Amino acid sequence: MDKLNKIAGLAVILTSSLFSISSYATWQKDKTYNITILHTNDHHGRFWHNTEGEYGLAAQKTLVDQIRKEVNEKGGSLLLLSGGDINTGVPESDMLNAEPDFIGMSKIGYDAMALGNHEFDNPLSVLRQQQQWANFPLLSANLYEKKTNKRVFDPYALFDKQGLKIAVIGLTTEDTMIISNPKNFEGLEFRDPKIEAQKVINELKKTEKPDIIIAATHMGHYDNGQHGSNAPGDVELARFIQRGDLDMIVGGHSQNPVCMESINQSQKNYIPGTPCIPDQQNGTWIVQAHEWGKYVGRADFTFRNGLFTLINYQLIPVNLKKAEKDANGKTSYSNYTSEIVRDSEMVALLTPYQKKGEEKLNIVIGHSQIDLEGERDKVRYEQTNLGQLVVRAAMDRTDADFGVIGGGGIRASLKAGDLTYRDILTVQPFGNLIGYAEMKGQALINYITAVANRKVGSGGYPQWANITFTHHQDGSVTDIMIGGKPLDINKQYRFSLPDYHADGGDGYPILKHYINTGFVDAEVLKGYIEKNSPITADFLK
Ligand SMILES: [Zn+2]
């Protein structure tokens, strides 16, 4: 079967539907209701468009307004949901605690969002402030205060749409506990979202009796529930919930467009503007709109006599552009789909924030008493003090015993004197993410040996911290010392490294059990310099 036929085969599923029994319904018999669910996820500070003019809340506003108008004119209703992770990823937004993002989303008219793990990158007080900026509810049914056994945020929100009662439940990945800063949720715990979801649904069925139940989640979509070293995601959730109890999952966290190629198999290289069939598991539709507001997902449903049926689904690109190189190697960009004009009111609202964010990048965040070496002809050939600093920052954030990064990940030097965030972004401009792995015994020795043998002069040449060893001519490695002590063959060690290398970049061994914290490298380095300023030669010994 070719791919198109497969998709056509899958499209048949679109017309099948799920029967929800609702004996207390206020809807009218034999009336067809039109309900459109719009969704985004993993916004990560992208309130402003990028240099190519892709995404951004101003264009998103125009698109949502258009759809809203169209749906209203046809007498339908609309809900706009987010799968969470509004925070972290763009310095201008980070510097302002994502205020422009929450203000902008409020203006667009978001109805509810799930709390993502990155909502906990800041202390809870910042999240409470963001809750004030947002005119829509921030939901998580599975976050509890241990002492009181009470939920910290609202578990769900209810919407009345033309007499139809729609419940939206928020769920957050349990991985938040291991990938975020534990200081930000002292006394709190994330419980199993699957169990909490069923609990809330059972309650709702007794009390509010919603006609439609949607979960806005930040748990990730993993094909056929193969979640690897991540906590279980949306597929596992849908399979766990009693069939018929959950109509739809608006997801996030794995940051992929959920467009299925065949049953349990998503398309690997989804092309913007092409048809997209969402996943369906145990009768529950699962959608996700990649990341950063690159798309607005649009699901058009009908509701008739208790039947909630998906009629049409689309991922609508927000000014995504195809990059093409001409004969001279010059890159040009063209839209995948027609250009969406930016909403002028939104541009006016966000411009001062963008300017303020840019200015904040010039604020001094720390001081170095020494020149920090990051030149290409150094970091790819020998251990440097900046390599040391970068790796120690990652180790500190991940609580690791030692750490490594390929020298190619360091792109500039820092001169002795005051340091700004803008300076730091020149050192780590790529926005790689920091994480860690744990290993012991021979596996660890093999890993260290493989990395130690990355070629001198290449981007993979490793910068190490808190580990020493003798590297022999034949490639072998002996006398490994971690934290000044000989490697203990029975002890499990934790080491930090960027996701790029964990994924096999620069020829590093691919790590199957890698915990990605989602922290951006430059932000980690900034935090470390702030904490340890001034940087002295002594400090980096
Ligand atoms: Zn996430």
XYZ file of C-alpha atoms and ligand atoms in Angstrom:
542
model
C 0.000 0.000 0.000
C 1.454 3.373 -0.885
C 1.431 6.211 1.588
C -1.559 8.035 0.111
C -3.668 4.908 0.211
C -2.634 4.352 3.779
C -3.741 7.848 4.662
C -6.984 7.357 2.758
C -7.472 4.146 4.737
C -6.893 6.011 7.949
C -9.219 8.788 6.895
C -12.090 6.310 7.144
C -11.462 6.263 10.884
C -12.252 9.972 10.952
C -15.894 9.236 10.303
C -16.161 6.654 13.055
C -17.108 8.076 16.377
C -17.533 7.544 20.011
C -20.779 7.286 21.879
C -20.896 9.106 25.179
C -23.900 8.307 27.313
C -25.344 11.395 28.888
C -28.690 10.900 30.504
C -28.672 14.400 32.016
C -27.905 16.219 28.805
C -29.302 19.650 28.110
C -28.715 19.333 24.384
C -31.614 19.061 22.012
C -32.483 15.767 20.428
C -31.712 15.514 16.690
C -29.859 18.838 16.664
C -26.354 18.907 15.190
C -23.877 21.078 17.093
C -20.620 22.172 15.495
C -17.640 22.389 17.829
C -14.167 23.401 16.737
C -11.207 22.730 19.013
C -8.070 24.748 18.249
C -4.816 23.830 19.921
C -1.133 24.688 20.306
C 1.585 23.458 22.690
C 5.196 23.987 23.745
C 5.167 27.682 22.957
C 8.522 28.146 24.754
C 8.714 31.924 24.750
C 7.983 32.427 21.028
C 5.697 35.441 21.429
C 7.673 37.166 18.679
C 8.244 35.818 15.149
C 11.736 34.603 14.231
C 14.109 36.333 11.779
C 12.494 34.503 8.837
C 9.066 35.742 9.943
C 7.801 32.353 11.063
C 5.142 31.864 13.803
C 4.607 34.467 16.591
C 1.460 35.453 18.469
C 0.565 38.344 16.124
C 0.077 36.033 13.119
C -1.530 33.425 15.361
C -4.088 36.048 16.447
C -5.070 36.777 12.823
C -5.476 33.069 12.099
C -7.538 32.339 15.214
C -9.737 35.410 14.590
C -10.439 34.198 11.045
C -11.433 30.726 12.225
C -13.496 32.148 15.062
C -15.414 34.305 12.603
C -15.984 31.403 10.249
C -17.191 29.112 13.057
C -19.468 31.827 14.506
C -21.022 32.517 11.125
C -21.889 28.841 10.790
C -23.442 28.869 14.261
C -20.740 26.702 15.822
C -18.651 27.035 18.976
C -14.929 27.150 19.501
C -12.451 26.260 22.225
C -8.759 27.208 22.108
C -6.492 25.038 24.267
C -2.786 24.780 24.999
C -0.805 21.687 25.926
C 1.532 23.774 28.105
C 5.219 24.705 28.322
C 4.725 28.380 27.683
C 7.997 29.121 29.491
C 11.670 28.938 28.606
C 13.546 29.009 25.351
C 13.845 32.593 24.126
C 16.002 35.008 26.153
C 13.728 38.038 25.521
C 10.800 36.093 26.972
C 12.836 34.450 29.745
C 14.056 37.840 30.943
C 10.445 38.962 31.356
C 9.174 35.751 32.995
C 7.061 35.115 29.871
C 4.786 38.068 30.585
C 4.370 38.914 26.872
C 3.496 35.286 26.188
C 0.716 35.073 28.774
C -0.597 38.565 27.903
C -0.582 37.713 24.190
C -2.295 34.348 24.684
C -4.963 36.083 26.758
C -5.628 38.543 23.947
C -5.934 35.714 21.420
C -8.546 34.177 23.695
C -7.131 30.912 24.987
C -9.736 29.065 27.038
C -7.434 26.838 29.126
C -3.972 25.312 29.262
C -2.254 22.351 30.875
C 0.718 23.143 33.089
C 3.913 21.856 31.471
C 7.150 20.898 33.191
C 8.722 24.209 32.112
C 6.111 26.122 34.062
C 8.228 24.959 37.019
C 11.538 26.382 35.748
C 10.832 29.375 37.956
C 9.791 29.426 41.611
C 6.081 28.868 42.227
C 5.682 32.595 42.993
C 6.494 33.395 39.330
C 3.935 30.859 38.139
C 1.352 32.466 40.447
C 2.200 35.813 38.828
C 1.770 34.272 35.366
C -1.604 32.970 36.502
C -2.547 36.623 37.124
C -1.378 37.692 33.662
C -3.440 34.947 32.044
C -7.183 35.446 31.725
C -7.646 31.684 31.265
C -7.163 28.818 33.744
C -3.847 26.961 34.198
C -4.783 23.355 34.929
C -3.130 20.353 36.530
C -5.114 17.548 38.137
C -2.075 15.583 39.289
C -0.036 18.165 41.208
C -0.578 17.908 44.964
C 0.675 19.525 48.112
C 1.951 16.597 50.181
C 1.115 18.051 53.587
C -2.515 18.868 52.896
C -3.139 16.229 50.204
C -4.769 19.006 48.176
C -4.346 19.960 44.536
C -2.232 23.054 43.922
C -4.052 24.138 40.725
C -7.553 23.611 39.392
C -7.878 20.093 37.983
C -10.392 21.030 35.285
C -12.430 23.830 33.745
C -16.008 23.662 32.475
C -17.374 25.372 29.389
C -20.959 25.792 28.303
C -21.189 25.927 24.539
C -24.751 26.319 23.281
C -26.007 24.132 26.097
C -23.282 21.524 25.670
C -21.162 21.038 28.738
C -17.473 20.547 27.936
C -14.956 19.605 30.622
C -11.235 20.208 30.072
C -8.904 18.379 32.466
C -5.243 19.415 32.824
C -2.447 16.853 33.307
C 1.313 17.310 33.738
C 4.096 14.801 33.115
C 5.458 13.070 36.230
C 8.914 13.632 34.737
C 8.689 17.229 35.964
C 10.011 15.953 39.299
C 13.226 14.651 37.740
C 13.835 17.194 34.983
C 13.105 20.469 36.762
C 14.699 22.190 39.708
C 13.459 20.398 42.867
C 13.631 23.675 44.814
C 10.678 24.965 42.804
C 8.261 22.382 44.160
C 9.372 21.589 47.662
C 6.469 19.958 49.474
C 4.678 19.215 46.199
C 4.359 15.997 44.243
C 3.210 14.985 40.787
C 1.014 11.916 40.977
C 0.264 9.443 38.194
C -1.713 11.519 35.660
C -3.557 8.449 34.280
C -4.994 7.610 37.682
C -5.805 11.237 38.482
C -7.515 11.636 35.108
C -9.794 8.652 35.682
C -10.513 9.898 39.204
C -11.536 13.350 37.941
C -13.620 11.829 35.143
C -15.458 9.582 37.613
C -16.163 12.610 39.830
C -17.333 14.701 36.895
C -19.664 11.977 35.666
C -21.350 12.014 39.079
C -21.409 15.778 39.634
C -21.215 17.921 36.508
C -22.126 15.284 33.915
C -20.266 16.879 30.995
C -21.299 15.965 27.454
C -17.726 16.103 26.179
C -14.495 15.474 28.099
C -11.129 16.677 26.789
C -7.759 16.294 28.462
C -5.250 19.095 27.883
C -2.022 17.307 28.704
C 1.687 17.875 28.844
C 2.845 14.257 28.771
C 4.171 13.561 25.254
C 3.023 11.406 22.342
C 5.007 8.216 21.841
C 4.081 5.895 18.970
C 2.240 2.846 20.247
C 3.009 3.919 23.802
C 6.744 3.212 23.434
C 7.806 5.887 25.880
C 11.366 4.661 26.516
C 13.007 6.454 29.426
C 10.261 9.109 29.499
C 7.215 8.884 31.737
C 4.139 7.409 29.987
C 2.402 9.789 27.579
C -0.911 10.391 25.817
C -1.182 6.993 24.109
C -0.774 5.239 27.453
C -3.281 7.652 29.013
C -5.903 6.981 26.323
C -5.451 3.226 26.673
C -5.737 3.416 30.449
C -8.970 5.453 30.616
C -12.219 3.503 30.483
C -13.359 3.399 26.870
C -15.889 6.103 26.091
C -14.834 8.330 29.003
C -12.397 10.608 27.187
C -13.159 12.188 23.815
C -9.916 13.938 23.019
C -6.383 14.609 24.232
C -4.769 17.924 23.326
C -1.143 17.122 24.021
C 2.338 18.562 24.220
C 5.836 17.897 25.591
C 7.243 15.558 22.904
C 7.095 18.517 20.480
C 6.082 16.638 17.369
C 3.236 17.055 14.930
C 1.035 14.037 15.665
C 0.154 13.037 12.096
C -0.233 9.314 11.608
C 1.164 7.424 8.649
C -0.432 4.144 9.680
C -1.875 2.635 12.847
C 0.476 3.402 15.771
C 3.052 4.941 13.443
C 3.406 8.686 13.048
C 4.916 10.428 10.030
C 8.572 11.113 10.682
C 9.081 14.108 8.419
C 5.746 15.814 8.277
C 5.625 18.483 5.559
C 3.777 21.672 6.575
C 0.473 22.152 4.779
C -0.043 18.480 3.908
C -2.947 16.406 5.324
C -2.628 15.267 8.927
C -4.519 12.384 10.530
C -4.369 12.526 14.321
C -3.853 9.442 16.451
C -6.775 7.557 17.899
C -6.383 5.155 20.814
C -9.145 3.335 22.662
C -11.688 5.681 21.072
C -9.846 8.872 22.125
C -8.454 11.324 19.571
C -4.890 12.491 20.302
C -3.521 15.672 18.749
C -0.361 17.722 19.084
C 0.805 20.766 17.084
C 4.581 20.394 17.070
C 5.990 23.411 18.983
C 6.526 27.209 19.231
C 3.210 28.091 17.591
C 4.493 26.764 14.273
C 0.993 25.405 13.734
C -2.488 25.905 15.031
C -4.221 22.527 15.155
C -7.868 22.595 14.098
C -10.295 19.789 14.879
C -13.892 20.243 13.669
C -16.383 18.030 15.461
C -20.110 17.559 15.355
C -22.157 16.584 18.362
C -25.525 14.972 17.702
C -27.625 12.906 20.057
C -24.622 12.237 22.278
C -22.328 11.345 19.401
C -19.107 13.368 19.170
C -17.656 12.935 15.694
C -14.463 14.316 14.197
C -15.325 15.680 10.759
C -12.098 17.345 9.752
C -8.608 17.827 11.141
C -5.813 20.146 10.028
C -2.481 21.425 11.214
C -2.379 24.974 9.910
C 1.179 26.329 9.430
C 1.795 29.827 10.790
C 4.042 31.348 8.128
C 6.407 28.364 8.108
C 8.992 28.689 5.390
C 10.879 26.328 3.185
C 14.604 27.102 2.958
C 16.201 26.606 -0.448
C 19.757 27.200 -1.574
C 20.412 28.634 -5.032
C 23.425 27.822 -7.252
C 25.562 30.363 -5.387
C 24.731 28.779 -2.053
C 22.474 31.668 -1.057
C 19.462 30.613 1.019
C 16.018 31.891 0.126
C 12.774 31.291 2.003
C 9.296 30.696 0.643
C 6.016 30.104 2.474
C 4.566 26.588 2.561
C 1.086 28.109 2.613
C -0.220 31.619 2.044
C 1.196 34.341 4.290
C -0.817 35.247 7.384
C -0.651 38.979 8.044
C 0.265 39.922 11.609
C -2.507 41.438 13.691
C -1.565 45.102 14.148
C -3.033 45.432 17.644
C -1.043 42.421 18.779
C 2.132 43.833 17.222
C 1.523 47.099 19.109
C 0.946 45.183 22.342
C 4.061 43.018 22.054
C 6.599 45.463 20.576
C 7.461 47.176 23.900
C 8.052 43.746 25.472
C 10.343 42.688 22.650
C 12.338 45.922 23.072
C 12.452 45.566 26.853
C 13.597 41.945 26.505
C 16.376 42.966 24.132
C 17.528 45.690 26.526
C 17.589 43.234 29.397
C 20.096 41.102 27.497
C 22.577 43.944 27.988
C 22.283 43.983 31.768
C 25.405 42.785 33.585
C 24.707 39.414 35.172
C 28.180 38.649 36.530
C 31.868 39.275 36.336
C 34.953 37.302 35.364
C 38.434 38.129 36.624
C 40.014 36.048 33.863
C 39.737 35.703 30.096
C 37.676 32.633 29.331
C 38.956 30.739 26.301
C 36.414 29.655 23.694
C 38.234 30.143 20.365
C 37.744 27.418 17.816
C 41.461 26.694 17.559
C 41.536 26.055 21.302
C 38.291 24.403 22.400
C 38.600 21.703 19.744
C 42.215 20.930 20.648
C 42.756 21.269 24.384
C 40.940 21.612 27.693
C 40.034 25.282 28.285
C 38.715 27.238 31.256
C 35.533 28.188 29.396
C 34.952 24.520 28.544
C 35.327 23.807 32.227
C 32.873 26.564 33.183
C 30.244 25.481 30.640
C 30.388 21.851 31.763
C 30.339 22.744 35.457
C 27.225 24.831 34.893
C 25.462 21.820 33.353
C 26.726 19.536 36.140
C 25.430 21.918 38.759
C 21.962 22.066 37.192
C 21.726 18.288 36.842
C 23.501 17.371 40.079
C 26.031 15.314 38.101
C 29.321 13.731 39.231
C 31.132 14.795 36.082
C 30.259 16.249 32.718
C 31.256 16.589 29.087
C 30.513 18.693 26.007
C 31.969 18.662 22.497
C 34.233 21.691 22.004
C 32.200 22.598 18.895
C 29.362 23.600 21.219
C 31.421 26.564 22.431
C 31.460 29.344 19.849
C 33.171 32.376 21.394
C 35.475 33.556 24.169
C 34.545 35.784 27.090
C 36.899 38.612 28.022
C 37.682 39.367 31.660
C 35.235 41.958 32.973
C 31.471 42.352 33.180
C 29.341 39.691 31.527
C 25.869 40.099 30.031
C 23.368 37.507 28.867
C 24.093 38.678 25.324
C 27.775 37.735 25.821
C 26.748 34.295 27.001
C 24.490 33.786 23.995
C 27.541 34.254 21.765
C 29.188 31.312 23.540
C 26.149 29.017 23.250
C 23.882 30.304 20.488
C 22.243 27.027 19.475
C 19.782 26.501 22.276
C 20.885 22.933 22.921
C 19.281 21.362 25.944
C 21.012 20.010 29.012
C 20.458 16.589 30.492
C 22.167 13.656 32.105
C 22.683 9.898 32.027
C 23.671 7.414 34.699
C 26.084 4.509 34.201
C 28.436 2.265 36.082
C 31.155 -0.338 35.640
C 32.419 -1.343 32.216
C 29.582 0.451 30.399
C 30.775 3.747 31.873
C 34.428 3.024 31.022
C 33.385 2.168 27.456
C 31.429 5.388 27.177
C 34.273 7.557 28.501
C 36.689 5.776 26.158
C 34.465 6.317 23.107
C 34.100 10.034 23.868
C 37.794 10.478 24.716
C 38.586 9.200 21.222
C 36.611 11.891 19.401
C 39.117 13.471 17.041
C 41.271 16.360 18.182
C 40.339 19.366 16.040
C 36.753 18.222 15.500
C 33.618 19.658 17.084
C 33.318 16.446 19.061
C 36.618 16.923 20.867
C 35.439 16.673 24.484
C 35.720 19.300 27.185
C 35.509 17.502 30.523
C 34.893 18.607 34.090
C 35.495 16.849 37.405
C 37.072 13.838 35.694
C 40.662 12.994 34.752
C 42.241 9.941 33.098
C 45.233 8.804 31.112
C 44.509 8.524 27.403
C 46.918 6.098 25.697
C 48.229 6.015 22.123
C 46.155 2.901 21.366
C 42.980 4.760 22.354
C 42.529 3.079 25.710
C 41.763 5.007 28.863
C 43.111 4.194 32.346
C 43.452 5.778 35.791
C 40.008 7.352 35.664
C 39.475 9.725 38.578
C 36.058 11.275 39.249
C 35.925 14.109 41.736
C 39.543 13.366 42.622
C 38.835 9.728 43.561
C 39.541 6.573 41.540
C 36.500 5.331 39.630
C 34.567 2.829 41.747
C 33.518 0.005 39.438
C 30.422 -0.722 41.559
C 29.220 2.849 41.862
C 26.664 4.422 39.566
C 27.781 7.839 38.286
C 25.717 10.601 36.836
C 27.178 12.728 34.038
C 25.800 15.784 32.272
C 25.880 16.393 28.526
C 23.845 18.268 25.897
C 20.953 16.457 24.196
C 22.788 16.937 20.902
C 25.532 14.556 22.025
C 23.138 12.150 23.753
C 21.387 11.794 20.381
C 24.669 10.775 18.758
C 25.796 14.199 17.496
C 29.530 14.511 16.689
C 29.734 10.714 16.714
C 29.052 10.362 20.430
C 27.480 7.035 21.451
C 23.675 7.299 21.361
C 22.259 7.183 24.876
C 18.993 5.288 25.174
C 18.494 6.257 28.807
C 19.062 9.972 28.752
C 17.105 12.384 30.923
C 16.576 15.628 29.062
C 15.865 18.425 31.539
C 14.791 20.758 28.733
C 16.976 23.525 30.151
C 18.584 25.656 27.459
C 22.400 25.615 27.679
C 22.929 29.392 27.593
C 20.354 29.920 30.321
C 22.084 27.261 32.455
C 25.446 28.984 31.971
C 23.921 32.365 32.811
C 22.415 31.002 36.019
C 25.716 29.459 37.035
C 27.698 32.651 36.437
C 25.124 34.643 38.413
C 25.491 32.206 41.280
C 29.297 32.000 41.246
C 30.338 35.513 40.236
C 33.083 36.634 40.189
C 34.701 33.849 38.179
C 38.324 33.540 39.259
C 41.266 31.444 38.126
C 41.091 29.691 41.492
C 37.501 28.702 40.979
C 38.287 26.921 37.731
C 41.209 24.856 38.972
Zn 7.712 19.674 28.250
